[in-house]
Coordinates of C-alpha atoms in Angstrom, one line a residue:
M680 CA 0.0 0.0 0.0
S681 CA 1.6 3.3 -1.1
R682 CA 1.6 6.4 0.9
S683 CA 1.3 10.0 -0.5
T684 CA 3.1 12.9 1.0
V685 CA 1.2 16.2 1.0
R686 CA 3.5 19.3 1.1
P687 CA 2.0 22.0 3.3
T688 CA 1.1 25.1 1.3
A689 CA 1.3 28.7 2.5
G690 CA -2.3 28.6 3.7
T691 CA -2.0 25.7 6.0
A692 CA -1.6 26.1 9.8
E693 CA 1.7 24.4 9.6
A694 CA 3.0 26.8 7.0
R695 CA 1.7 29.8 8.9
S696 CA 3.4 28.6 12.1
A697 CA 6.7 28.1 10.2
G698 CA 6.3 31.6 8.8
V699 CA 5.7 33.2 12.2
L700 CA 8.7 31.3 13.7
V701 CA 11.0 32.5 10.9
A702 CA 9.7 36.1 11.4
L703 CA 10.4 35.9 15.1
A704 CA 13.9 34.6 14.4
V705 CA 14.5 37.5 12.0
A706 CA 13.2 40.0 14.6
G707 CA 15.5 38.5 17.3
L708 CA 18.6 38.6 15.0
T709 CA 17.9 42.2 14.1
C710 CA 17.7 43.3 17.7
L711 CA 20.9 41.4 18.5
V712 CA 22.8 43.3 15.7
F713 CA 21.5 46.7 16.9
L714 CA 22.0 45.9 20.6
P715 CA 25.1 48.2 20.8
A716 CA 22.8 51.2 20.2
L717 CA 21.7 50.9 23.9
G718 CA 25.1 52.3 24.9
G719 CA 24.4 55.6 23.3
G720 CA 23.1 58.7 25.0
F721 CA 20.8 61.6 24.0
L722 CA 22.6 63.5 21.2
P723 CA 22.8 67.3 21.2
W724 CA 21.5 67.1 17.6
D725 CA 17.7 67.3 18.1
D726 CA 17.5 64.9 21.0
E727 CA 18.5 67.8 23.2
S728 CA 15.8 70.2 22.0
N729 CA 13.2 67.5 21.4
L730 CA 13.5 65.5 24.6
V731 CA 16.0 66.9 27.1
A732 CA 15.2 70.6 27.1
N733 CA 11.5 70.1 26.2
R734 CA 9.4 69.0 29.1
A735 CA 5.9 69.3 27.5
W736 CA 5.7 65.6 26.5
R737 CA 6.7 64.1 29.8
G738 CA 3.6 62.6 31.2
L739 CA 0.2 61.2 30.3
G740 CA -2.0 63.9 31.8
P741 CA -4.5 66.1 29.9
S742 CA -2.0 68.9 29.3
Q743 CA 0.7 66.6 27.9
L744 CA -1.8 64.7 25.7
G745 CA -3.2 68.0 24.4
W746 CA 0.2 69.3 23.6
M747 CA 1.1 66.1 21.7
L748 CA -2.1 66.3 19.6
T749 CA -1.7 70.0 18.7
S750 CA 2.1 70.7 18.8
F751 CA 4.1 71.5 15.7
H752 CA 7.3 71.3 17.7
K753 CA 10.3 71.9 15.3
G754 CA 8.1 71.6 12.3
H755 CA 6.6 68.2 12.9
W756 CA 3.1 66.8 13.8
I757 CA 3.8 63.5 15.4
P758 CA 1.3 62.8 18.3
V759 CA 1.7 59.0 18.2
T760 CA 5.5 59.3 18.4
W761 CA 5.2 61.8 21.3
L762 CA 2.9 59.3 23.1
S763 CA 5.5 56.5 22.7
F764 CA 8.1 58.8 24.3
A765 CA 5.7 59.5 27.1
F766 CA 5.3 55.8 27.8
D767 CA 9.1 55.5 27.8
H768 CA 9.3 58.3 30.3
V769 CA 6.9 56.5 32.6
I770 CA 9.0 53.4 32.5
W771 CA 12.6 54.7 32.2
G772 CA 12.5 58.3 33.3
M773 CA 15.2 60.1 31.3
D774 CA 17.6 57.1 31.0
P775 CA 18.5 57.1 27.3
R776 CA 19.1 53.3 27.3
G777 CA 15.3 52.8 27.6
Y778 CA 14.6 55.0 24.7
H779 CA 17.2 53.3 22.6
L780 CA 15.8 49.9 23.6
T781 CA 12.3 50.9 22.4
N782 CA 13.7 52.0 19.0
V783 CA 15.6 48.7 18.7
L784 CA 12.6 46.6 19.6
I785 CA 10.3 48.4 17.2
H786 CA 12.9 48.0 14.4
G787 CA 13.1 44.3 15.2
A788 CA 9.3 44.1 15.0
N789 CA 9.4 45.8 11.7
A790 CA 11.9 43.2 10.4
G791 CA 9.5 40.5 11.5
L792 CA 6.6 42.3 9.7
V793 CA 8.6 42.7 6.5
C794 CA 9.4 38.9 6.6
L795 CA 5.6 38.1 6.8
L796 CA 4.8 40.7 4.2
V797 CA 7.4 39.4 1.7
M798 CA 6.3 35.8 2.2
R799 CA 2.7 36.8 1.4
L800 CA 3.9 38.7 -1.7
L801 CA 6.0 35.8 -2.9
E802 CA 3.0 33.5 -2.6
A803 CA 0.7 35.9 -4.4
G804 CA 3.1 36.9 -7.2
R805 CA 4.8 33.6 -8.1
G806 CA 3.0 31.0 -6.1
V807 CA 6.2 30.4 -4.0
E808 CA 5.6 28.0 -1.2
G809 CA 7.5 25.9 1.4
A810 CA 11.1 26.5 2.2
A811 CA 11.6 28.8 -0.8
R812 CA 8.9 31.1 0.6
L813 CA 10.6 31.1 4.1
A814 CA 14.0 31.7 2.7
G815 CA 12.9 34.6 0.5
G816 CA 11.0 36.2 3.3
A817 CA 13.9 35.9 5.7
A818 CA 16.5 37.1 3.2
A819 CA 14.4 40.2 2.2
A820 CA 13.7 41.1 5.8
L821 CA 17.3 40.8 6.9
A822 CA 18.6 42.7 3.9
F823 CA 16.1 45.5 4.9
A824 CA 16.7 45.5 8.6
L825 CA 20.5 44.9 8.8
H826 CA 21.4 47.4 6.1
P827 CA 23.6 50.3 7.5
L828 CA 21.3 52.8 6.0
R829 CA 18.8 51.9 8.7
V830 CA 21.1 52.9 11.5
E831 CA 20.2 56.6 11.6
S832 CA 16.5 55.8 12.1
V833 CA 17.2 53.3 14.9
A834 CA 20.3 54.6 16.8
W835 CA 19.1 58.2 16.9
V836 CA 16.3 58.5 19.5
T837 CA 14.7 61.5 17.7
E838 CA 14.0 59.3 14.7
R839 CA 11.6 57.1 16.7
R840 CA 9.1 58.6 14.2
D841 CA 10.7 56.6 11.4
V842 CA 10.5 53.1 13.0
L843 CA 7.1 53.7 14.6
S844 CA 5.5 55.0 11.5
A845 CA 7.0 52.1 9.5
F846 CA 5.6 49.6 12.1
F847 CA 2.0 50.8 11.6
F848 CA 2.6 51.2 7.8
L849 CA 3.6 47.5 7.6
L850 CA 0.7 46.5 9.7
A851 CA -1.7 48.4 7.4
A852 CA -0.2 46.7 4.4
L853 CA -0.5 43.2 5.9
A854 CA -4.1 43.9 7.0
Y855 CA -4.8 45.0 3.4
L856 CA -3.3 41.8 2.0
R857 CA -5.5 39.8 4.4
A858 CA -8.6 41.8 3.4
V859 CA -8.3 41.2 -0.3
R860 CA -8.2 37.4 0.1
E861 CA -10.9 37.1 2.8
E862 CA -14.6 36.4 2.3
P863 CA -16.8 39.5 2.1
I864 CA -18.0 38.9 5.7
W865 CA -14.5 39.4 7.0
R866 CA -13.1 41.7 4.4
S867 CA -14.5 44.9 5.9
R868 CA -13.0 44.2 9.3
W869 CA -9.5 43.7 7.9
S870 CA -10.0 46.9 5.8
W871 CA -10.9 48.9 8.8
L872 CA -7.9 47.5 10.7
A873 CA -5.7 48.6 7.8
L874 CA -7.2 52.1 7.8
G875 CA -6.7 52.4 11.6
A876 CA -3.1 51.3 11.4
F877 CA -2.6 53.8 8.6
A878 CA -4.0 56.6 10.7
L879 CA -1.5 55.6 13.5
S880 CA 1.3 55.6 10.9
L881 CA 0.5 59.1 9.8
G882 CA 0.3 60.2 13.4
S883 CA 3.8 58.9 13.9
K884 CA 5.3 60.6 10.8
S885 CA 3.5 62.1 7.8
M886 CA 5.9 60.4 5.3
A887 CA 3.5 57.5 5.4
V888 CA 1.1 59.5 3.0
S889 CA 2.3 57.2 0.2
L890 CA 0.4 54.1 1.4
P891 CA -2.7 54.5 -0.8
V892 CA -0.6 54.6 -4.0
M893 CA 1.5 51.7 -2.6
L894 CA -1.7 49.7 -2.3
V895 CA -2.7 50.4 -5.9
I896 CA 0.8 49.3 -7.0
L897 CA 0.3 46.0 -5.0
D898 CA -3.1 45.6 -6.7
A899 CA -1.3 45.8 -10.1
Y900 CA 1.6 43.6 -9.1
P901 CA 1.8 41.0 -7.6
L902 CA -1.9 40.8 -6.7
A903 CA -3.2 41.2 -10.2
R904 CA -6.4 42.8 -9.1
T905 CA -6.6 45.3 -11.9
S906 CA -7.3 43.1 -14.8
G907 CA -10.5 43.2 -16.8
G908 CA -11.2 46.9 -16.2
A909 CA -11.1 46.7 -12.4
W910 CA -9.1 49.9 -12.0
R911 CA -12.1 52.0 -11.0
A912 CA -13.2 49.6 -8.3
R913 CA -9.6 49.4 -7.0
L914 CA -9.3 53.2 -6.8
I915 CA -12.6 53.7 -5.1
E916 CA -11.8 51.3 -2.3
K917 CA -8.7 53.4 -1.6
A918 CA -10.7 56.6 -1.1
P919 CA -10.7 56.5 2.7
F920 CA -6.9 56.0 2.7
A921 CA -6.5 58.9 0.2
L922 CA -8.6 61.2 2.4
L923 CA -6.4 60.4 5.4
S924 CA -3.3 61.1 3.3
L925 CA -4.6 64.5 2.1
L926 CA -5.5 65.5 5.7
A927 CA -2.1 64.4 7.0
A928 CA -0.3 66.2 4.1
A929 CA -2.1 69.4 4.8
I930 CA -1.2 69.2 8.5
A931 CA 2.4 68.4 7.7
M932 CA 2.7 71.5 5.4
I933 CA 1.3 73.7 8.2
A934 CA 3.8 72.1 10.7
V935 CA 6.8 72.6 8.4
R936 CA 6.0 76.2 7.8
S937 CA 5.6 76.8 11.5
G938 CA 9.0 75.3 12.1
G939 CA 10.6 77.9 9.8
S940 CA 13.0 75.5 8.1
A941 CA 11.2 75.1 4.8
S942 CA 13.1 76.4 1.7
S943 CA 11.3 79.0 -0.3
L944 CA 11.4 79.3 -4.1
A945 CA 13.7 82.3 -3.6
D946 CA 16.1 80.0 -1.8
L947 CA 15.8 77.0 -4.1
G948 CA 14.3 77.4 -7.6
V949 CA 12.3 74.8 -9.5
A950 CA 15.4 73.6 -11.5
Q951 CA 17.4 73.3 -8.3
R952 CA 14.6 71.3 -6.6
L953 CA 14.4 68.9 -9.6
A954 CA 18.2 68.5 -9.5
I955 CA 18.1 67.7 -5.8
S956 CA 15.2 65.2 -6.4
S957 CA 17.0 63.3 -9.2
Y958 CA 20.3 63.4 -7.2
S959 CA 18.7 61.9 -4.1
V960 CA 16.9 59.2 -6.0
V961 CA 20.2 58.0 -7.5
F962 CA 22.1 58.6 -4.3
Y963 CA 19.9 56.4 -2.2
L964 CA 20.0 53.7 -4.9
W965 CA 23.8 53.8 -5.0
K966 CA 24.1 53.7 -1.2
T967 CA 21.8 50.8 -1.0
L968 CA 24.1 48.9 -3.4
V969 CA 27.4 50.2 -1.9
P970 CA 26.7 51.4 1.7
L971 CA 30.1 52.9 2.3
G972 CA 31.0 56.5 3.4
L973 CA 27.6 57.0 5.2
S974 CA 27.4 60.2 7.1
P975 CA 25.0 61.8 9.6
L976 CA 24.8 64.9 7.3
Y977 CA 25.0 65.4 3.6
E978 CA 24.8 69.2 3.6
L979 CA 23.1 71.0 0.8
P980 CA 25.6 72.9 -1.3
L981 CA 25.6 76.7 -0.7
D982 CA 25.2 77.6 -4.3
L983 CA 23.7 74.6 -6.0
D984 CA 24.2 74.6 -9.8
A985 CA 21.4 72.6 -11.3
G986 CA 23.3 72.3 -14.6
S987 CA 26.5 70.7 -13.1
P988 CA 27.5 67.3 -14.4
V989 CA 26.5 65.3 -11.2
Y990 CA 22.9 66.6 -11.4
R991 CA 22.7 66.1 -15.2
L992 CA 23.9 62.5 -14.8
S993 CA 21.3 61.9 -12.0
V994 CA 18.5 63.1 -14.3
T995 CA 19.8 60.8 -17.0
V996 CA 20.0 57.8 -14.7
V997 CA 16.5 58.3 -13.4
A998 CA 15.1 58.7 -16.9
A999 CA 16.9 55.6 -18.2
I1000 CA 15.7 53.4 -15.3
T1001 CA 12.2 54.7 -15.8
A1002 CA 12.3 54.0 -19.5
A1003 CA 13.7 50.5 -19.0
A1004 CA 11.1 49.7 -16.4
L1005 CA 8.3 50.8 -18.7
A1006 CA 9.7 49.0 -21.7
L1007 CA 10.1 45.8 -19.8
R1008 CA 6.8 46.0 -17.9
R1009 CA 5.3 42.9 -19.5
R1010 CA 8.3 40.7 -19.3
W1011 CA 9.5 42.0 -15.8
P1012 CA 6.5 43.6 -14.1
W1013 CA 8.3 43.3 -10.8
L1014 CA 10.9 45.9 -12.0
L1015 CA 8.3 48.5 -12.7
A1016 CA 6.4 47.8 -9.5
A1017 CA 9.6 48.1 -7.4
W1018 CA 10.8 51.3 -9.2
A1019 CA 7.4 52.9 -8.9
A1020 CA 7.1 52.0 -5.2
Y1021 CA 10.6 53.4 -4.5
L1022 CA 9.8 56.7 -6.2
V1023 CA 6.4 57.1 -4.6
M1024 CA 7.6 56.5 -1.1
L1025 CA 10.5 58.9 -1.6
L1026 CA 8.3 61.6 -3.0
P1027 CA 7.6 63.4 0.3
V1028 CA 11.3 63.8 1.1
V1029 CA 12.9 63.8 -2.3
G1030 CA 13.5 67.5 -2.4
I1031 CA 10.6 69.0 -4.3
A1032 CA 9.3 70.4 -1.0
H1033 CA 12.7 70.9 0.5
N1034 CA 13.1 71.3 4.3
G1035 CA 16.3 71.4 6.3
P1036 CA 20.0 71.8 5.6
Q1037 CA 20.5 68.4 3.9
I1038 CA 20.5 67.3 0.3
A1039 CA 19.9 63.7 1.4
A1040 CA 19.6 61.8 4.6
D1041 CA 20.0 58.1 5.5
R1042 CA 16.8 58.1 7.5
Y1043 CA 14.8 58.9 4.4
T1044 CA 15.5 55.4 3.0
Y1045 CA 13.8 53.5 5.9
L1046 CA 10.8 52.4 3.9
P1047 CA 11.5 53.7 0.4
C1048 CA 14.3 51.1 -0.1
L1049 CA 12.2 48.2 1.0
P1050 CA 11.3 47.3 -2.6
W1051 CA 15.0 46.5 -3.3
A1052 CA 15.1 44.2 -0.3
I1053 CA 12.0 42.5 -1.5
L1054 CA 13.6 41.9 -4.9
F1055 CA 16.6 40.4 -3.2
G1056 CA 14.3 38.1 -1.3
G1057 CA 12.6 37.1 -4.5
L1058 CA 15.9 36.2 -6.1
V1059 CA 16.9 34.1 -3.0
S1060 CA 13.6 32.3 -3.2
V1061 CA 14.4 31.3 -6.8
L1062 CA 18.0 30.2 -6.2
W1063 CA 17.8 29.0 -2.6
R1064 CA 18.3 25.3 -3.5
R1065 CA 21.8 26.1 -4.9
A1066 CA 24.5 25.8 -2.3
W1067 CA 26.4 28.8 -3.7
S1068 CA 23.4 31.0 -3.4
I1069 CA 23.1 30.3 0.3
A1070 CA 26.8 31.1 0.8
V1071 CA 26.4 34.4 -1.2
T1072 CA 23.3 35.4 0.8
A1073 CA 25.1 34.7 4.1
L1074 CA 28.1 36.7 2.9
V1075 CA 26.0 39.7 1.9
L1076 CA 24.0 39.7 5.1
G1077 CA 27.2 39.2 7.1
C1078 CA 28.8 42.2 5.5
L1079 CA 25.8 44.4 6.0
S1080 CA 25.7 43.4 9.7
W1081 CA 29.4 44.2 10.1
L1082 CA 28.9 47.6 8.5
T1083 CA 25.8 48.3 10.6
V1084 CA 27.6 47.5 13.9
G1085 CA 30.3 50.0 12.9
Q1086 CA 27.7 52.6 11.9
V1087 CA 25.9 52.2 15.2
R1088 CA 29.1 53.3 17.0
V1089 CA 29.0 56.6 15.1
W1090 CA 25.8 57.5 16.8
H1091 CA 27.2 56.9 20.3
D1092 CA 27.7 60.5 21.3
A1093 CA 28.3 64.0 19.9
E1094 CA 32.1 63.5 19.6
T1095 CA 31.8 60.2 17.6
L1096 CA 29.0 61.6 15.5
W1097 CA 30.7 64.8 14.3
T1098 CA 34.2 63.3 14.1
H1099 CA 32.8 60.8 11.7
A1100 CA 30.9 63.4 9.8
L1101 CA 34.0 65.5 9.3
A1102 CA 36.0 62.4 8.2
T1103 CA 33.4 61.3 5.6
V1104 CA 31.5 64.4 4.3
P1105 CA 33.0 67.6 5.8
S1106 CA 30.5 70.5 6.0
A1107 CA 30.0 73.8 7.7
I1108 CA 27.3 72.4 10.1
A1109 CA 29.6 69.5 11.0
H1110 CA 32.4 71.9 11.9
S1111 CA 30.1 74.2 13.9
S1112 CA 28.6 71.2 15.8
F1113 CA 31.9 69.7 16.5
G1114 CA 33.1 73.0 17.8
V1115 CA 30.2 73.0 20.3
T1116 CA 31.3 69.6 21.4
L1117 CA 34.9 70.8 21.9
D1118 CA 33.7 73.9 23.8
E1119 CA 31.7 71.7 26.1
R1120 CA 34.8 69.6 26.7
G1121 CA 36.6 72.7 27.8
W1122 CA 38.7 73.4 24.7
P1123 CA 37.5 76.8 23.6
D1124 CA 40.4 77.6 21.3
E1125 CA 40.0 74.4 19.3
A1126 CA 36.2 75.0 19.2
I1127 CA 36.7 78.6 17.8
A1128 CA 38.9 77.2 15.1
H1129 CA 36.0 75.0 13.9
F1130 CA 33.6 77.9 14.1
Q1131 CA 35.9 79.9 11.9
Q1132 CA 36.2 77.0 9.4
A1133 CA 32.5 76.6 9.4
L1134 CA 32.1 80.3 8.4
R1135 CA 34.8 80.0 5.8
V1136 CA 32.7 77.2 4.2
N1137 CA 29.4 79.0 4.7
P1138 CA 29.6 82.7 5.7
R1139 CA 25.8 82.7 6.3
L1140 CA 25.7 80.0 9.0
A1141 CA 24.1 81.8 11.9
H1142 CA 24.6 78.7 14.0
A1143 CA 28.4 79.1 13.9
E1144 CA 28.3 82.8 14.8
N1145 CA 26.1 82.1 17.8
N1146 CA 28.2 79.2 19.0
W1147 CA 31.4 81.3 18.6
G1148 CA 29.7 84.0 20.7
I1149 CA 28.9 81.4 23.4
A1150 CA 32.6 80.2 23.5
L1151 CA 33.7 83.8 24.0
A1152 CA 31.1 84.5 26.6
K1153 CA 32.3 81.5 28.7
Q1154 CA 35.7 83.3 28.8
G1155 CA 34.1 86.6 30.0
R1156 CA 34.7 88.3 26.6
W1157 CA 31.2 89.8 26.5
E1158 CA 31.9 92.6 24.0
E1159 CA 33.3 90.1 21.4
A1160 CA 30.5 87.7 22.1
A1161 CA 27.9 90.3 21.5
R1162 CA 29.4 91.1 18.1
H1163 CA 29.0 87.5 17.1
Y1164 CA 25.4 87.3 18.4
E1165 CA 24.6 90.4 16.3
A1166 CA 26.3 88.8 13.3
A1167 CA 24.1 85.7 13.8
L1168 CA 21.0 87.9 13.9
R1169 CA 22.0 89.8 10.7
I1170 CA 21.9 86.4 9.0
D1171 CA 18.7 85.2 10.8
S1172 CA 16.6 87.8 12.5
R1173 CA 14.3 85.1 14.0
Y1174 CA 17.1 83.2 15.7
A1175 CA 15.6 83.0 19.2
E1176 CA 18.7 81.6 20.9
A1177 CA 20.9 84.4 19.5
H1178 CA 18.4 87.0 20.7
A1179 CA 18.5 85.5 24.2
N1180 CA 22.3 85.2 24.2
L1181 CA 22.7 88.8 23.0
A1182 CA 20.3 89.9 25.8
L1183 CA 22.6 88.2 28.4
A1184 CA 25.7 89.8 26.9
L1185 CA 24.2 93.2 26.7
G1186 CA 23.1 92.9 30.3
R1187 CA 26.6 92.1 31.4
L1188 CA 27.7 95.2 29.5
G1189 CA 25.2 97.3 31.3
R1190 CA 23.0 97.9 28.3
Y1191 CA 19.8 96.9 30.1
A1192 CA 17.2 98.5 27.8
D1193 CA 18.7 96.8 24.7
A1194 CA 19.0 93.5 26.7
E1195 CA 15.3 93.7 27.6
R1196 CA 14.3 94.3 24.0
H1197 CA 16.2 91.3 22.7
L1198 CA 14.8 89.1 25.5
E1199 CA 11.3 90.1 24.5
Q1200 CA 12.1 89.3 20.9
A1201 CA 13.4 85.8 21.9
R1202 CA 10.3 85.2 23.9
A1203 CA 7.9 86.2 21.1
I1204 CA 9.7 84.0 18.6
V1205 CA 9.6 81.0 20.9
L1206 CA 5.9 81.5 21.7
S1207 CA 5.1 81.8 18.0
R1208 CA 6.6 78.4 17.3
T1209 CA 5.2 76.6 20.4
R1210 CA 1.8 75.1 20.5

C-alpha cells in the first residue's frame, strides 16, 4: 500500500506557524545586531531640543496629551510618536538606554513584519511555497533590517518617528493583503484594521502618506487585481486611505511652515529642486548597493548649480531606469512595481518640497528602499536550492551586519558623530557642531577654530556665529561675544537663541534696555513656534 506525502502550502496552519517562527527569528537577530545602540546617549543634535530641554511631552495627563495632539514642535506633527516617548518616560525616566531599547525593539518588530509581508507577496506573485517562501521572506527582511542605511533611524532617539511610522505602515499593508483574500463577511473588518493602522502611521510621521498609492501598486503587481477593467473599483476602495493622506499632508505642510525651516522658491528654484530630487533618487539607490561612506549629514551645497554634471547625470539615470522599467513591464513587471514603489515612497522627502540643511539623509531610506530588499528576497527564493546562493546570501547579510555595527558606534555620542561626519563628508554644520562639542569639553580655542572653518565654508551659517559667541562669553569676553550674536541675527533675525544670548551679553555690559528688547524678541519667537 503506497503512501502519498502532502506538502504543506502557505495557507495551512503548519506553514503559517513556520512563517511566524521565521519572522520571530528575524526580529531577534535584528535586535541582536542593533544591541550596541543601547550604549548611546541623547545627542545634542535634536535629541537635546526634542527630549531633554523640552518637558511638554513628559507625562500622560490632559495637558501633555493635548500638547502632543496639537504641537508642531520643530516643524513636525507626530502625536503618536510623542505618546510613545511619554510611555518611555513613565518606565525609564530620562535614562537614554530605555529610549534606545524601544527603538531597537520596534525595528526588530518591523523586520518580522517585513518577513511576513514578503512571504505573502511571494505567494501571491509567483506561487512560492514551502522552504523557498521562508528563505525569500527571511532574506528580504534581513537585507532590509540589517542594512547600515537603517542605523540613523534606529540609533538616533529622535528618529523614533521613522521606525514607529513604519511599524503601523507595515501592519496596514499586511491587513490590506489579508482583506483582499478574505470572504466579504471578514473583508471589511480587515479593511478597517488597515485604515486604523494607517492613521496611526500618519500620526507617527507624515511620510506614510504614500500608502494609498502603494496599495494600488500592489493591486497591479503582484496581486493582479486590476485586470479586466477593475481599476475604477480598486481606486474607489482606496478613497478612505487617500482622504487620510490628504489630511495628513495638509497638517504636515502647516507644521513645516511653523518650524521655519522650509526652503522658499527664492532659496531654491524649480530647477534646483528637480536637480536635488534626481540626485537623491540616484544617491539612495547607490548607497543601497554600496553602503560605504555613510554620514550623519550630507549638507546642501551653498550655491547649487542645477546644470552641473552630477545633477545632469542623475536626471539621465532616473530617466533611463524609468524608460527601461516601462519598456520591460510585461516581461519583468516586478521591476516597474519596485521602481514605482521606490519613487512614490521617496516623493515626500525627495527635495521637491525641501526642508532642512541636507540634500539627502540616510533616514529617508527607511521604507523607500524596502522594494529593493523584496527583490533580493525574490531572487533568493528562486535560487535557494543552490549551495552557492546560500553562501552568497550569508556573505551579503554578514557584510551588512558588520557595516551596521560600525555605523551604530558613530551614533554613540556627539564626539563620535561629528568626528565621523568630518571624516566622511565635511561640512559647515559639522564643523560648527563639532566646535560645540569641543567647547563643552573645555577646549574653547579648538572650538573657535572649527567655528571659523564653518564660516569659511558657509559665511551665512548663523549657528556658527552664535556658537562662537557662546565660546567667547564663557571666557568673559562679552563685547566680542555680543558682536558674534549680532552677526548671527543679521543672518537670521528670528534666531531666538541668538536674541537670548545677546540679551545676556548686553546685560553684562550694562545695556539693560537693549537687553530687555532682545529678550522680548526671543520670547515672542519661541511662543510663535510653540503650541
